[in-house]
PDB file of C-alpha atoms in Angstrom:
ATOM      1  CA  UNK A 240       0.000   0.000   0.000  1.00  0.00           C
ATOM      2  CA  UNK A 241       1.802   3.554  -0.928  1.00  0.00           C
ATOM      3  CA  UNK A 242       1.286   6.544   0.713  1.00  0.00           C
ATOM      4  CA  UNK A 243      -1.576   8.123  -1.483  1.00  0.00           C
ATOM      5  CA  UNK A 244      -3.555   4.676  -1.351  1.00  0.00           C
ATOM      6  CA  UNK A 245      -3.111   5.318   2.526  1.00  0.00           C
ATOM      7  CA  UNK A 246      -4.292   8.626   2.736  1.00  0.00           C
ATOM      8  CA  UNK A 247      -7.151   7.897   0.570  1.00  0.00           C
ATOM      9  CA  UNK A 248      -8.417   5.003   3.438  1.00  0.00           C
ATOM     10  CA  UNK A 249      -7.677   7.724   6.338  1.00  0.00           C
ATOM     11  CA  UNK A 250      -9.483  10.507   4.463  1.00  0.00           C
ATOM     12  CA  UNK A 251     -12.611   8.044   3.646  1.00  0.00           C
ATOM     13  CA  UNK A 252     -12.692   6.724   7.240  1.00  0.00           C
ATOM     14  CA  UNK A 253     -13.127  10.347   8.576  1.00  0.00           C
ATOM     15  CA  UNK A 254     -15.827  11.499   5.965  1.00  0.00           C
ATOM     16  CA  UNK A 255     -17.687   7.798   7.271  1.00  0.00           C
ATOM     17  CA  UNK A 256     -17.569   8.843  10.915  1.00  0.00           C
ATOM     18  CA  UNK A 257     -19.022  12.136  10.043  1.00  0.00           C
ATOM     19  CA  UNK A 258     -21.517  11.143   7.251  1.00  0.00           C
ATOM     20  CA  UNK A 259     -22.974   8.550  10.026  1.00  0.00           C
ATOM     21  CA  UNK A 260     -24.276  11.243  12.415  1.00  0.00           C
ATOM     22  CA  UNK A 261     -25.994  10.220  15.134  1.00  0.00           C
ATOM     23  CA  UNK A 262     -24.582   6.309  14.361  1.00  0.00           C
ATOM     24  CA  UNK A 263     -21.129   7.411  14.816  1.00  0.00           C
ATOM     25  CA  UNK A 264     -22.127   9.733  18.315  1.00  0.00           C
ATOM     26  CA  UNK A 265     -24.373   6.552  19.796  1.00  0.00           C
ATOM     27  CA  UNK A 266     -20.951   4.518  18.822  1.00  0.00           C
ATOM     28  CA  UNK A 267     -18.111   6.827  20.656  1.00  0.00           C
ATOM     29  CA  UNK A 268     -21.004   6.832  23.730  1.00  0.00           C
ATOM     30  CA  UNK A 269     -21.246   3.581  23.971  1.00  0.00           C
ATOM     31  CA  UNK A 270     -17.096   3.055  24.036  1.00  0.00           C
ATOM     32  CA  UNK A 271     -17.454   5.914  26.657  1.00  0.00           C
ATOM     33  CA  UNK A 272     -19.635   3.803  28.562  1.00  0.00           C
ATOM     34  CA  UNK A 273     -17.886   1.081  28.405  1.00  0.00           C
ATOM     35  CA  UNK A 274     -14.379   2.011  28.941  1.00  0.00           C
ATOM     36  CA  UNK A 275     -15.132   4.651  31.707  1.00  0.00           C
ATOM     37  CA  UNK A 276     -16.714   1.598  33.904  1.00  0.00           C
ATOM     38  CA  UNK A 277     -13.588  -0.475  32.884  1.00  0.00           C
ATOM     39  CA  UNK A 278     -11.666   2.530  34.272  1.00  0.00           C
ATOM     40  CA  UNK A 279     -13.359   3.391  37.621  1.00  0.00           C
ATOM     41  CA  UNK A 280     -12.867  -0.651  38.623  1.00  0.00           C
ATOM     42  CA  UNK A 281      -9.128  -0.689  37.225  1.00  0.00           C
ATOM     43  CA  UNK A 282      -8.621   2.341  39.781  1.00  0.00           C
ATOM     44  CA  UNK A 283     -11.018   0.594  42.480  1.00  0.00           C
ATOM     45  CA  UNK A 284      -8.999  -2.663  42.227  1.00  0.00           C
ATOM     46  CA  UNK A 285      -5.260  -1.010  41.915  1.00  0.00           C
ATOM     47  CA  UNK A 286      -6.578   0.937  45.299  1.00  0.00           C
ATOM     48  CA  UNK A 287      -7.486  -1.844  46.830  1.00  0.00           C
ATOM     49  CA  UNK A 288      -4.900  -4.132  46.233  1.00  0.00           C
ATOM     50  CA  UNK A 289      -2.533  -1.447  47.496  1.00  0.00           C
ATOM     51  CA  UNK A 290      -4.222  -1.218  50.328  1.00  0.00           C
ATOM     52  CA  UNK A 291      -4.350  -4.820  50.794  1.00  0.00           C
ATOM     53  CA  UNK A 292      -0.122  -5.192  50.296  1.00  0.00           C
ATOM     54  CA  UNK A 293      -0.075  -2.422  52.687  1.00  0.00           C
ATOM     55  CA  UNK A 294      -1.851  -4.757  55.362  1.00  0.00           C
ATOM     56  CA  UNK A 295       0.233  -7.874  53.721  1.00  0.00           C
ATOM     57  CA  UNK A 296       3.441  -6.054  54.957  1.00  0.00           C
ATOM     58  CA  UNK A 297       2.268  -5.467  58.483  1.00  0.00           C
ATOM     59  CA  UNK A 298       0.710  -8.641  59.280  1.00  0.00           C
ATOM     60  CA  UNK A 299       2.767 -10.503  62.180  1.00  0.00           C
ATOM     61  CA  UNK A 300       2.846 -14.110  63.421  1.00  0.00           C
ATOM     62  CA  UNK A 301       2.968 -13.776  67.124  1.00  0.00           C
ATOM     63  CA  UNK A 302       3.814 -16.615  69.265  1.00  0.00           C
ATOM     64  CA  UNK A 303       3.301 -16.292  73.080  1.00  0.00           C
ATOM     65  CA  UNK A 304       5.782 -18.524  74.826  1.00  0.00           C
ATOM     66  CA  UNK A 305       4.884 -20.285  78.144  1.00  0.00           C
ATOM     67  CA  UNK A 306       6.311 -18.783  81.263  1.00  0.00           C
ATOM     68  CA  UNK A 307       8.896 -21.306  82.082  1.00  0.00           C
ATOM     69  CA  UNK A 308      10.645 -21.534  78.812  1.00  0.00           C
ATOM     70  CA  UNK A 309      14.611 -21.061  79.603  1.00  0.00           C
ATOM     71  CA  UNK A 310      16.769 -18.707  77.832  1.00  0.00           C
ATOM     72  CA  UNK A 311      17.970 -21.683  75.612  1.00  0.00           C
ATOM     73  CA  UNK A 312      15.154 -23.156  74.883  1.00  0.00           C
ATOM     74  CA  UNK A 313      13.937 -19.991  73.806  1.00  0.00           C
ATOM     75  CA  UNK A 314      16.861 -19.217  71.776  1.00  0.00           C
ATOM     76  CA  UNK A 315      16.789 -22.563  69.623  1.00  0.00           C
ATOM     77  CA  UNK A 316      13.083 -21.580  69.315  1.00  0.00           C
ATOM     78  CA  UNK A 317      14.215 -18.289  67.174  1.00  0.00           C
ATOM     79  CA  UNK A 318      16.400 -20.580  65.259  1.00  0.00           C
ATOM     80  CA  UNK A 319      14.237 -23.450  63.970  1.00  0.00           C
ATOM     81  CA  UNK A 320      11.598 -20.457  63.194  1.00  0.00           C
ATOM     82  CA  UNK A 321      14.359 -17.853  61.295  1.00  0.00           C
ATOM     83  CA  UNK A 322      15.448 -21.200  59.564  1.00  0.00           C
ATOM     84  CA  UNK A 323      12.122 -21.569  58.270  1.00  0.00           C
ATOM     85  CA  UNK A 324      12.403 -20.938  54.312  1.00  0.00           C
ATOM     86  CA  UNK A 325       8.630 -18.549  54.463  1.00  0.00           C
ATOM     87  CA  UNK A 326      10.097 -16.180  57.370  1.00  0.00           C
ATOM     88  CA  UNK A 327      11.889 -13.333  56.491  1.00  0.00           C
ATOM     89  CA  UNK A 328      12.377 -11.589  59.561  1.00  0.00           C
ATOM     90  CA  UNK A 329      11.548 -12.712  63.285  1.00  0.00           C
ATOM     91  CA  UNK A 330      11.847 -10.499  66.847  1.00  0.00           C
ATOM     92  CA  UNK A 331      12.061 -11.605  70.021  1.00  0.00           C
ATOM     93  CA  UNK A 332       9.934  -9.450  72.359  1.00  0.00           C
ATOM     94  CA  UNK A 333      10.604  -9.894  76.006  1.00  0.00           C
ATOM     95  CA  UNK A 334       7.533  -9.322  78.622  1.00  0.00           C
ATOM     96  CA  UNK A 335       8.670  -6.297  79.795  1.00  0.00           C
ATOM     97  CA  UNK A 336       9.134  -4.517  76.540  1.00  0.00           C
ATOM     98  CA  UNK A 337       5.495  -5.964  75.642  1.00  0.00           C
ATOM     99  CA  UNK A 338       4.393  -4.151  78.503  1.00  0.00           C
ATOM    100  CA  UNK A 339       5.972  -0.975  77.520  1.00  0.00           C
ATOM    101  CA  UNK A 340       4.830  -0.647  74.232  1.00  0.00           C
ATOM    102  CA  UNK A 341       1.188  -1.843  75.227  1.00  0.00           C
ATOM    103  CA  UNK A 342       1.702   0.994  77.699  1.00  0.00           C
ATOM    104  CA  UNK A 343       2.857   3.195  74.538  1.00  0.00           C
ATOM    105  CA  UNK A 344      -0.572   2.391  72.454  1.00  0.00           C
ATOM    106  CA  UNK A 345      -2.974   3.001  74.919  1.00  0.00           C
ATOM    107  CA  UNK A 346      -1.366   6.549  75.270  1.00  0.00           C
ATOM    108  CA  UNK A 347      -3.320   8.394  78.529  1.00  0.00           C
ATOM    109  CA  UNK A 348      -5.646   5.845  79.476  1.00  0.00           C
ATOM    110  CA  UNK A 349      -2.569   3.257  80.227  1.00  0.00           C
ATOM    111  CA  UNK A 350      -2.262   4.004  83.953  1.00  0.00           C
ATOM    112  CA  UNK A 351      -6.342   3.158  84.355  1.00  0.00           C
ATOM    113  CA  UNK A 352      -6.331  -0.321  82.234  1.00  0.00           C
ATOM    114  CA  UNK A 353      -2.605  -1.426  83.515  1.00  0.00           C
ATOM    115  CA  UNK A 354      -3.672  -0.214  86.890  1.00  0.00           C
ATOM    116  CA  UNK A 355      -1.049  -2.549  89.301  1.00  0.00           C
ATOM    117  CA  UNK A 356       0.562  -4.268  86.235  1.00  0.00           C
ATOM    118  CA  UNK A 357       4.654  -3.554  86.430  1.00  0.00           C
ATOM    119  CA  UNK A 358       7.711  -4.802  86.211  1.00  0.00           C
ATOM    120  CA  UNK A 359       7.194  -7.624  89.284  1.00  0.00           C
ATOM    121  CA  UNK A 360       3.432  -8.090  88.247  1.00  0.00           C
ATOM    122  CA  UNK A 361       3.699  -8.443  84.152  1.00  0.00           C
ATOM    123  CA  UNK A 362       0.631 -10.667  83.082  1.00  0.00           C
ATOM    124  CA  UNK A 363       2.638 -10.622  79.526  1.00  0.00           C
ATOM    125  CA  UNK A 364       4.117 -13.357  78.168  1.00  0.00           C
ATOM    126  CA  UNK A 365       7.765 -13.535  76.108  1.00  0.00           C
ATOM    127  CA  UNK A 366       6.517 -13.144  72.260  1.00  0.00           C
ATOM    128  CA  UNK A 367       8.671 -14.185  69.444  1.00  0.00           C
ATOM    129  CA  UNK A 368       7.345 -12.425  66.288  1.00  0.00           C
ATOM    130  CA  UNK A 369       7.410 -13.735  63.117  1.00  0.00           C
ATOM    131  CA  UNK A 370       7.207 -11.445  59.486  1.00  0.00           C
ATOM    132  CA  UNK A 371       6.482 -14.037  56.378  1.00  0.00           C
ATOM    133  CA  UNK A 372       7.983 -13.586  53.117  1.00  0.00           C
ATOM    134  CA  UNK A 373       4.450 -14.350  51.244  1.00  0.00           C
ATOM    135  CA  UNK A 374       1.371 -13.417  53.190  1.00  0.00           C
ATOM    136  CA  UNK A 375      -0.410 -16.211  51.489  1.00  0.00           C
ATOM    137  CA  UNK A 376       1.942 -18.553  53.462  1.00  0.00           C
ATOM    138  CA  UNK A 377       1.350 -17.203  57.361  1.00  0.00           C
ATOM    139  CA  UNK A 378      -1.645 -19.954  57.803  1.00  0.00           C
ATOM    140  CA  UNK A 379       0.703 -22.951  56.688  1.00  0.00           C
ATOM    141  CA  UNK A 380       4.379 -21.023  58.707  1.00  0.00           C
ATOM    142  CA  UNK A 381       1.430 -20.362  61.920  1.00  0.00           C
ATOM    143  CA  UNK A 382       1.050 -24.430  61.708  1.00  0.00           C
ATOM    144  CA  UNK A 383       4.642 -24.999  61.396  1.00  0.00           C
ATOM    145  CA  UNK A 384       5.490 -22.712  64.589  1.00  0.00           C
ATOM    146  CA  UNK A 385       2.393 -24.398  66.410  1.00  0.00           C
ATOM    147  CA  UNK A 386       4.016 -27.485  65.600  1.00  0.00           C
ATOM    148  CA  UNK A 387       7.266 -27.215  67.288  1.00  0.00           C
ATOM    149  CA  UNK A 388       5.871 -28.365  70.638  1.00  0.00           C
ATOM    150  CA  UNK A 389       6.375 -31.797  69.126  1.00  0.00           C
ATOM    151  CA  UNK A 390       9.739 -31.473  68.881  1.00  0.00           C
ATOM    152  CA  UNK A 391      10.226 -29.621  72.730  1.00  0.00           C
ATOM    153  CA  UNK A 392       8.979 -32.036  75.394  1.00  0.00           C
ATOM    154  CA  UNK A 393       8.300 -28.845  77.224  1.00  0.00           C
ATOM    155  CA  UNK A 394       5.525 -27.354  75.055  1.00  0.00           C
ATOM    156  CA  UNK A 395       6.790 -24.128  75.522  1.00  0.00           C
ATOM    157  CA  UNK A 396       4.875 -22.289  72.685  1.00  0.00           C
ATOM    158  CA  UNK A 397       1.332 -21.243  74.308  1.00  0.00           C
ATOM    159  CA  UNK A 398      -0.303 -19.857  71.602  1.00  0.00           C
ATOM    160  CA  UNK A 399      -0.058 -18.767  67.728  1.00  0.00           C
ATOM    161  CA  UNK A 400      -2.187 -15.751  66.827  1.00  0.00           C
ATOM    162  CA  UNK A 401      -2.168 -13.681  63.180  1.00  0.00           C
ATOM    163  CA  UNK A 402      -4.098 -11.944  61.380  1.00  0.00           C
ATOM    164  CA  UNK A 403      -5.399 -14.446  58.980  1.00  0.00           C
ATOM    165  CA  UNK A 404      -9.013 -12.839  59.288  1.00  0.00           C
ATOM    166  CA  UNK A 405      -8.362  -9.408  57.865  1.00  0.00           C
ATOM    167  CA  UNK A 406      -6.229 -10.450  55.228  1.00  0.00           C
ATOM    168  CA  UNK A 407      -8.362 -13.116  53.492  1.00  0.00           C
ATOM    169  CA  UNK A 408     -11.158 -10.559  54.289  1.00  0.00           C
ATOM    170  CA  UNK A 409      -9.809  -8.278  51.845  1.00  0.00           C
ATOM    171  CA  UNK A 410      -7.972 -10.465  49.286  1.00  0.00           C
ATOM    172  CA  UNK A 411     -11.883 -12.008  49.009  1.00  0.00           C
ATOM    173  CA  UNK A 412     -13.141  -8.604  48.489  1.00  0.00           C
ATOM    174  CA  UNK A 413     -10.377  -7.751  45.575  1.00  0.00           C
ATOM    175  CA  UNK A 414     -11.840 -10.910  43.731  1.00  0.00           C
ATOM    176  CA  UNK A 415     -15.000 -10.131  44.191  1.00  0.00           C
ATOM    177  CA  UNK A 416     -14.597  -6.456  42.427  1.00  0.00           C
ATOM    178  CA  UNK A 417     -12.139  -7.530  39.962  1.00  0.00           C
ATOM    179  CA  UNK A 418     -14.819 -10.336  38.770  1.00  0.00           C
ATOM    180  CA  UNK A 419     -17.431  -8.028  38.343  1.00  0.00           C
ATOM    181  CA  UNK A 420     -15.357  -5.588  37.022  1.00  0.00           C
ATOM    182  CA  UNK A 421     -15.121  -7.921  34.256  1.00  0.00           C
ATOM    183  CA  UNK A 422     -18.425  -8.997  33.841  1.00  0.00           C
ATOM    184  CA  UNK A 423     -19.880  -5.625  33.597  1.00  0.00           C
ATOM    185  CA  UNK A 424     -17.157  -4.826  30.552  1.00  0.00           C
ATOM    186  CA  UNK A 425     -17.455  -7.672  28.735  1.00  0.00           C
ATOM    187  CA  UNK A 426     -20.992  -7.061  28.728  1.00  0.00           C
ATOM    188  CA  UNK A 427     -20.478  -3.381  27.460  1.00  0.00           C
ATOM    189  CA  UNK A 428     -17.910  -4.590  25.312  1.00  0.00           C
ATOM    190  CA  UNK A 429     -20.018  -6.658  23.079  1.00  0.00           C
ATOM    191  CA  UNK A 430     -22.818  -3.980  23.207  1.00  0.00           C
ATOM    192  CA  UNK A 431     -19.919  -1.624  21.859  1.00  0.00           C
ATOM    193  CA  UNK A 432     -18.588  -3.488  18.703  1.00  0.00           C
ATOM    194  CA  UNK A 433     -22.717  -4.100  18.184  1.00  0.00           C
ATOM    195  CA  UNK A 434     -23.436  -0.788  17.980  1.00  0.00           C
ATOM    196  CA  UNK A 435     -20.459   0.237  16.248  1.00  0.00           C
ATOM    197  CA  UNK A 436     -20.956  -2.998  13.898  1.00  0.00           C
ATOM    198  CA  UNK A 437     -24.433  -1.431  12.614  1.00  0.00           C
ATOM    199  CA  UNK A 438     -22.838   1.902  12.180  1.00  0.00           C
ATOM    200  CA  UNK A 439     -20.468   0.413   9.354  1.00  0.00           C
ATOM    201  CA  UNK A 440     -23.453  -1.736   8.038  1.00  0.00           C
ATOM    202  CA  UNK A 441     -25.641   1.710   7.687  1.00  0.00           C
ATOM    203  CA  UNK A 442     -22.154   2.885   5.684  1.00  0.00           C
ATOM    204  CA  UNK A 443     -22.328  -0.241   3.493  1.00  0.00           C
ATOM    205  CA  UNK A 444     -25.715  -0.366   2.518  1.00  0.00           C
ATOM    206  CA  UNK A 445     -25.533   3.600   2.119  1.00  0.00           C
ATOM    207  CA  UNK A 446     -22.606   2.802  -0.451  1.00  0.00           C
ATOM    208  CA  UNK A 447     -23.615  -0.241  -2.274  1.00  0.00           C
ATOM    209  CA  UNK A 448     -23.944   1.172  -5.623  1.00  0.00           C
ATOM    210  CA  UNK A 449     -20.468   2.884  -5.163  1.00  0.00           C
ATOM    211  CA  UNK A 450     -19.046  -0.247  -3.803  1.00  0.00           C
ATOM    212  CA  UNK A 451     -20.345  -1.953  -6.895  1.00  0.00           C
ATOM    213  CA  UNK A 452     -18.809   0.161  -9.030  1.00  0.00           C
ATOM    214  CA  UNK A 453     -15.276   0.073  -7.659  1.00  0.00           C
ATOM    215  CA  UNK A 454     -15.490  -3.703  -7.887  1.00  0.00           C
ATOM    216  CA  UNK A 455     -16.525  -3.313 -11.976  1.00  0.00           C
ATOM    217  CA  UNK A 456     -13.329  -1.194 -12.246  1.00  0.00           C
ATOM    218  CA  UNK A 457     -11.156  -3.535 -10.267  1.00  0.00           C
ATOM    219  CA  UNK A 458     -10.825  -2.738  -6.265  1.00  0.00           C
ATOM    220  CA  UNK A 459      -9.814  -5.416  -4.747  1.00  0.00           C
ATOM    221  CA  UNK A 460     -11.428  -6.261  -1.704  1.00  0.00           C
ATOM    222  CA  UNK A 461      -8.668  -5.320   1.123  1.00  0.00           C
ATOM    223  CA  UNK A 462      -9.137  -1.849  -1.026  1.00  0.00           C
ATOM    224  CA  UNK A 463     -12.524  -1.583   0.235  1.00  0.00           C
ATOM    225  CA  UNK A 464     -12.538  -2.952   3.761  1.00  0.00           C
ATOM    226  CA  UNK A 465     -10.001  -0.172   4.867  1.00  0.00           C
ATOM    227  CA  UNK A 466     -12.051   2.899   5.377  1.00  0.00           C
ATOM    228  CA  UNK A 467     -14.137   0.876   7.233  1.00  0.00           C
ATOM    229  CA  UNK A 468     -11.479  -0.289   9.364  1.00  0.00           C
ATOM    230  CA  UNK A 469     -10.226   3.411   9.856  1.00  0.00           C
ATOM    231  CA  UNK A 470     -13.819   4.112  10.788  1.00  0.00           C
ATOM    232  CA  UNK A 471     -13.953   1.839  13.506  1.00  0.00           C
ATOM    233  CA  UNK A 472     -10.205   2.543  14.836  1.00  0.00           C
ATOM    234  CA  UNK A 473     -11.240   6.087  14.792  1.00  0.00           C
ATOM    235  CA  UNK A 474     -14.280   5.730  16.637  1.00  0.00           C
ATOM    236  CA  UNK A 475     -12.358   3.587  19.494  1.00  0.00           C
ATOM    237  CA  UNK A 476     -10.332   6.175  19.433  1.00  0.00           C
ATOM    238  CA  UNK A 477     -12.430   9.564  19.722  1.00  0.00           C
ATOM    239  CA  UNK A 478     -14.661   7.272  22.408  1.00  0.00           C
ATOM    240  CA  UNK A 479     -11.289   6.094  24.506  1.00  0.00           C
ATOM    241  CA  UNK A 480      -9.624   9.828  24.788  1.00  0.00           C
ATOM    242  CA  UNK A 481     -12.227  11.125  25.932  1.00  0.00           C
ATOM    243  CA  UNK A 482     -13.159   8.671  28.167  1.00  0.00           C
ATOM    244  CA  UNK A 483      -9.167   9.266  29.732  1.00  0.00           C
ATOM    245  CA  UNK A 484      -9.965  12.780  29.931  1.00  0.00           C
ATOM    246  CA  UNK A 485     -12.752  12.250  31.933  1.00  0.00           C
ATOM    247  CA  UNK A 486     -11.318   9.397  34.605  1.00  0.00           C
ATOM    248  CA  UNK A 487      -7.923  11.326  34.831  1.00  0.00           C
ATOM    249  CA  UNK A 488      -9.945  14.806  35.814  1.00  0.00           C
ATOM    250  CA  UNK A 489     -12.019  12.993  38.172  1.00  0.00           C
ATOM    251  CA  UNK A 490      -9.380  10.691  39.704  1.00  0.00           C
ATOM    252  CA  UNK A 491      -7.732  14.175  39.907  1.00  0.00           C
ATOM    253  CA  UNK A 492     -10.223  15.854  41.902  1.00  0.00           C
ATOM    254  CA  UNK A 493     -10.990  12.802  44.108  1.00  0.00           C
ATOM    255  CA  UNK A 494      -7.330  13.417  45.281  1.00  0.00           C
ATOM    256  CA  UNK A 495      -7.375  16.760  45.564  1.00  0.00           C
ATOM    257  CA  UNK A 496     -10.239  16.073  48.016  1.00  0.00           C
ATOM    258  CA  UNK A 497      -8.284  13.409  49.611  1.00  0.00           C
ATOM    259  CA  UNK A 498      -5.385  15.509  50.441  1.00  0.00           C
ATOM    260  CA  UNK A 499      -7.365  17.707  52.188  1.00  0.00           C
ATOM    261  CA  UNK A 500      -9.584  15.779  54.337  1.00  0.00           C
ATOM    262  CA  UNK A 501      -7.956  14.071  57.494  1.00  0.00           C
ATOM    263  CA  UNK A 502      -9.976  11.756  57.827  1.00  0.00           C
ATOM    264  CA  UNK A 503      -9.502  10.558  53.897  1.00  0.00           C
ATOM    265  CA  UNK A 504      -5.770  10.775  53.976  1.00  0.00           C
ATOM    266  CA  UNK A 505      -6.328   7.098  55.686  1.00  0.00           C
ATOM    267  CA  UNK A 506      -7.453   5.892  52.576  1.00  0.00           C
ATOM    268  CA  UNK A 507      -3.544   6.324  51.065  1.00  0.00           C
ATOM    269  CA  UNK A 508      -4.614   6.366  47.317  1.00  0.00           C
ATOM    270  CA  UNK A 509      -2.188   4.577  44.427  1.00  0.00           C
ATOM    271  CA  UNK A 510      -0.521   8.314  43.327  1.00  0.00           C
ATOM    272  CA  UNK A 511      -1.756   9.443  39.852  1.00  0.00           C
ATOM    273  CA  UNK A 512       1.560   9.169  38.041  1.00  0.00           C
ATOM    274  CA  UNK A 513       2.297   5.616  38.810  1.00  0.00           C
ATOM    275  CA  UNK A 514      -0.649   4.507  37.463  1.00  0.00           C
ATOM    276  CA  UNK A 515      -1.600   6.802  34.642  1.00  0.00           C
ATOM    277  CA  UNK A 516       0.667   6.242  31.977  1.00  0.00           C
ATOM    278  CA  UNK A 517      -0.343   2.352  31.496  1.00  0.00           C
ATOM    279  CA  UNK A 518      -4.002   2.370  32.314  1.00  0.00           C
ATOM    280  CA  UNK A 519      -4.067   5.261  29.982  1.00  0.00           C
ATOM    281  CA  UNK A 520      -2.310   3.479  27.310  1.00  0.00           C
ATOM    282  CA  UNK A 521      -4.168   0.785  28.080  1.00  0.00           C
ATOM    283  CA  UNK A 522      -7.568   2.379  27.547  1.00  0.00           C
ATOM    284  CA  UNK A 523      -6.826   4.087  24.345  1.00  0.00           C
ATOM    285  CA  UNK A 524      -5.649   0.313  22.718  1.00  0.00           C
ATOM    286  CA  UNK A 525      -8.858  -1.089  23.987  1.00  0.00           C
ATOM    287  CA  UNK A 526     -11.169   1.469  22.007  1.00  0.00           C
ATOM    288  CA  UNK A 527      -9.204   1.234  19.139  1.00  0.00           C
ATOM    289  CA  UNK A 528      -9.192  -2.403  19.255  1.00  0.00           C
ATOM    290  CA  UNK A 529     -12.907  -2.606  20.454  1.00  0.00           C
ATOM    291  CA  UNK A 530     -13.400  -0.365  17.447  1.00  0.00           C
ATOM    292  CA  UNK A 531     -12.026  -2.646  15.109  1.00  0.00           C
ATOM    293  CA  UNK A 532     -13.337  -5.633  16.066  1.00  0.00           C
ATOM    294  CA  UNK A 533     -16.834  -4.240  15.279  1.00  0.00           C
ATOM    295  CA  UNK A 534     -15.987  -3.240  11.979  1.00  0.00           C
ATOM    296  CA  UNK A 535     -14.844  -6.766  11.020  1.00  0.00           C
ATOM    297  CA  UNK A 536     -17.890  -8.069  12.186  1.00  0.00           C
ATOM    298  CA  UNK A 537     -19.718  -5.896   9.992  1.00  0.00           C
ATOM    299  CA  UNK A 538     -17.748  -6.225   6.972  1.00  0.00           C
ATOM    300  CA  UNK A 539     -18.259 -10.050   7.364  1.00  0.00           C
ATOM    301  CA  UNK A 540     -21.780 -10.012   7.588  1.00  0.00           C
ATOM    302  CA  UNK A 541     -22.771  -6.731   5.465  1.00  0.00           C
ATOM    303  CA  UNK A 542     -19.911  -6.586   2.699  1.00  0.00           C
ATOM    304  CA  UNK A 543     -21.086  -9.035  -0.057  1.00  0.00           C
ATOM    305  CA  UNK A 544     -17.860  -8.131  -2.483  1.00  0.00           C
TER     306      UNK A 544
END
């Protein structure tokens, strides 16, 4: 194809978008539609998972030891856990620095709750706590800690508590948007390359007797599907930048908003340019493609050449 045969296709494509009218609008709306939801439950899910590897990195393995376990016996403890190939990091907390940071969190009303708890009275036991290198693995390293009072005639590990709850909690509720997320634009996808799809028909049927013609005088067919693939990438395309426009001012403004509320800060949203450049990218090559894929359709069915 040389350059004049390619501007020919481009300029054809644009005079189909326009001749089309209200086709062409109810097309780009649709891609709107459908790529803005696609958008808002990228951004929800991004957020969310953030938020979830922000909880992944603080969750803790704590395991209480009984009140009679030795020094050594405590120490080989540390080193059949740190030796485990999940844990990255363990620390030993002794009962009187448990005390002072419980103490530390409870801020003012310590001296009322801890009311003739010290240093000789300490109802806190030693706690060696464990950080995992996968989250997904504390459940199965809490089971292997737990089961080291096989090995130690003396039992001396009293308890194994982590916050499995939370995390499955919100891994669950990433699934759950992510698979909706998908359902809802797959749905709106297919609507998309249908509505776009009967734009190029109207085109076709609009052009039959010229389309005849050009295959009397030799056009091959590739020669004739192109403006309507132009047509279709350009209405992906008008449909997707706009749609951009509109999630990066919002996600904008939401935080703007954000910044300034106390209260919202806690939310700790995914910052704009580290997620802006791909999804954007991203968007734009799914309206063009989404585009496309309806004019094929349509040339299939409508385009008897």
């Amino acid at each position: 194809m040389n350059f004049s045969t390619l501007l020919r296709h481009l300029r054809e494509g644009f005079k189909n978008v326009f001749r089309n009218g209200w086709m062409s609008v109810a097309s780009v709306m649709s891609i709107i539609v459908s790529l803005f939801i696609l958008g808002v439950f990228m951004l929800l899910v991004l957020n969310v998972n953030s938020m979830a590897n922000q909880v992944d990195s603080q969750v803790e393995i704590s395991a209480f030891l009984e009140l009679n376990v030795d020094e050594n016996l405590r120490n080989t403890l540390q080193q059949e856990i740190s030796a485990m190939p999940e844990v990255s990091e363990i620390r030993f907390v002794s009962k009187e620095e448990g005390l002072k940071e419980f103490r530390e969190r409870l801020g003012s009303s310590a001296d009322n709750v801890l009311s003739g708890f010290d240093v000789d009275n300490n109802p806190l036991p030693d706690t060696i706590e464990v950080k995992v290198i996968e989250p997904e693995t504390v459940n199965f390293v809490a089971q292997k800690i737990e089961a080291l009072n096989e090995k130690h005639p003396e039992k001396p590990i009293m308890k194994v508590n982590y916050g499995k709850e939370t995390v499955e909690v919100l891994f669950k509720f990433t699934k759950l948007v992510r698979n909706i997320g998908f359902i809802f634009v797959g749905g709106l996808g297919l609507m998309s390359m249908f509505l776009i799809s009967n734009t190029i028909r109207v085109t076709i049927l609009a052009r039959r007797r010229e389309i005849g013609i050009m295959k009397l005088v030799g056009a091959t067919n590739t020669f004739i599907r192109w403006p309507f693939f132009v047509e279709g990438a350009l209405i992906g395309l008008i449909g997707s930048i706009i749609t951009v426009g509109v999630l990066f001012f919002g996600y904008s403004r939401l935080m703007a908003t954000v910044g300034q509320d106390v209260f919202m800060q806690m939310l700790n949203l995914v910052p704009l340019s580290e997620i802006w450049p791909l999804m954007g990218t991203l968007l734009i090559g799914l309206g063009v493609l989404v585009g496309i894929l309806g004019s094929t359709l349509s040339i299939r069915k409508s385009l008897k050449v």
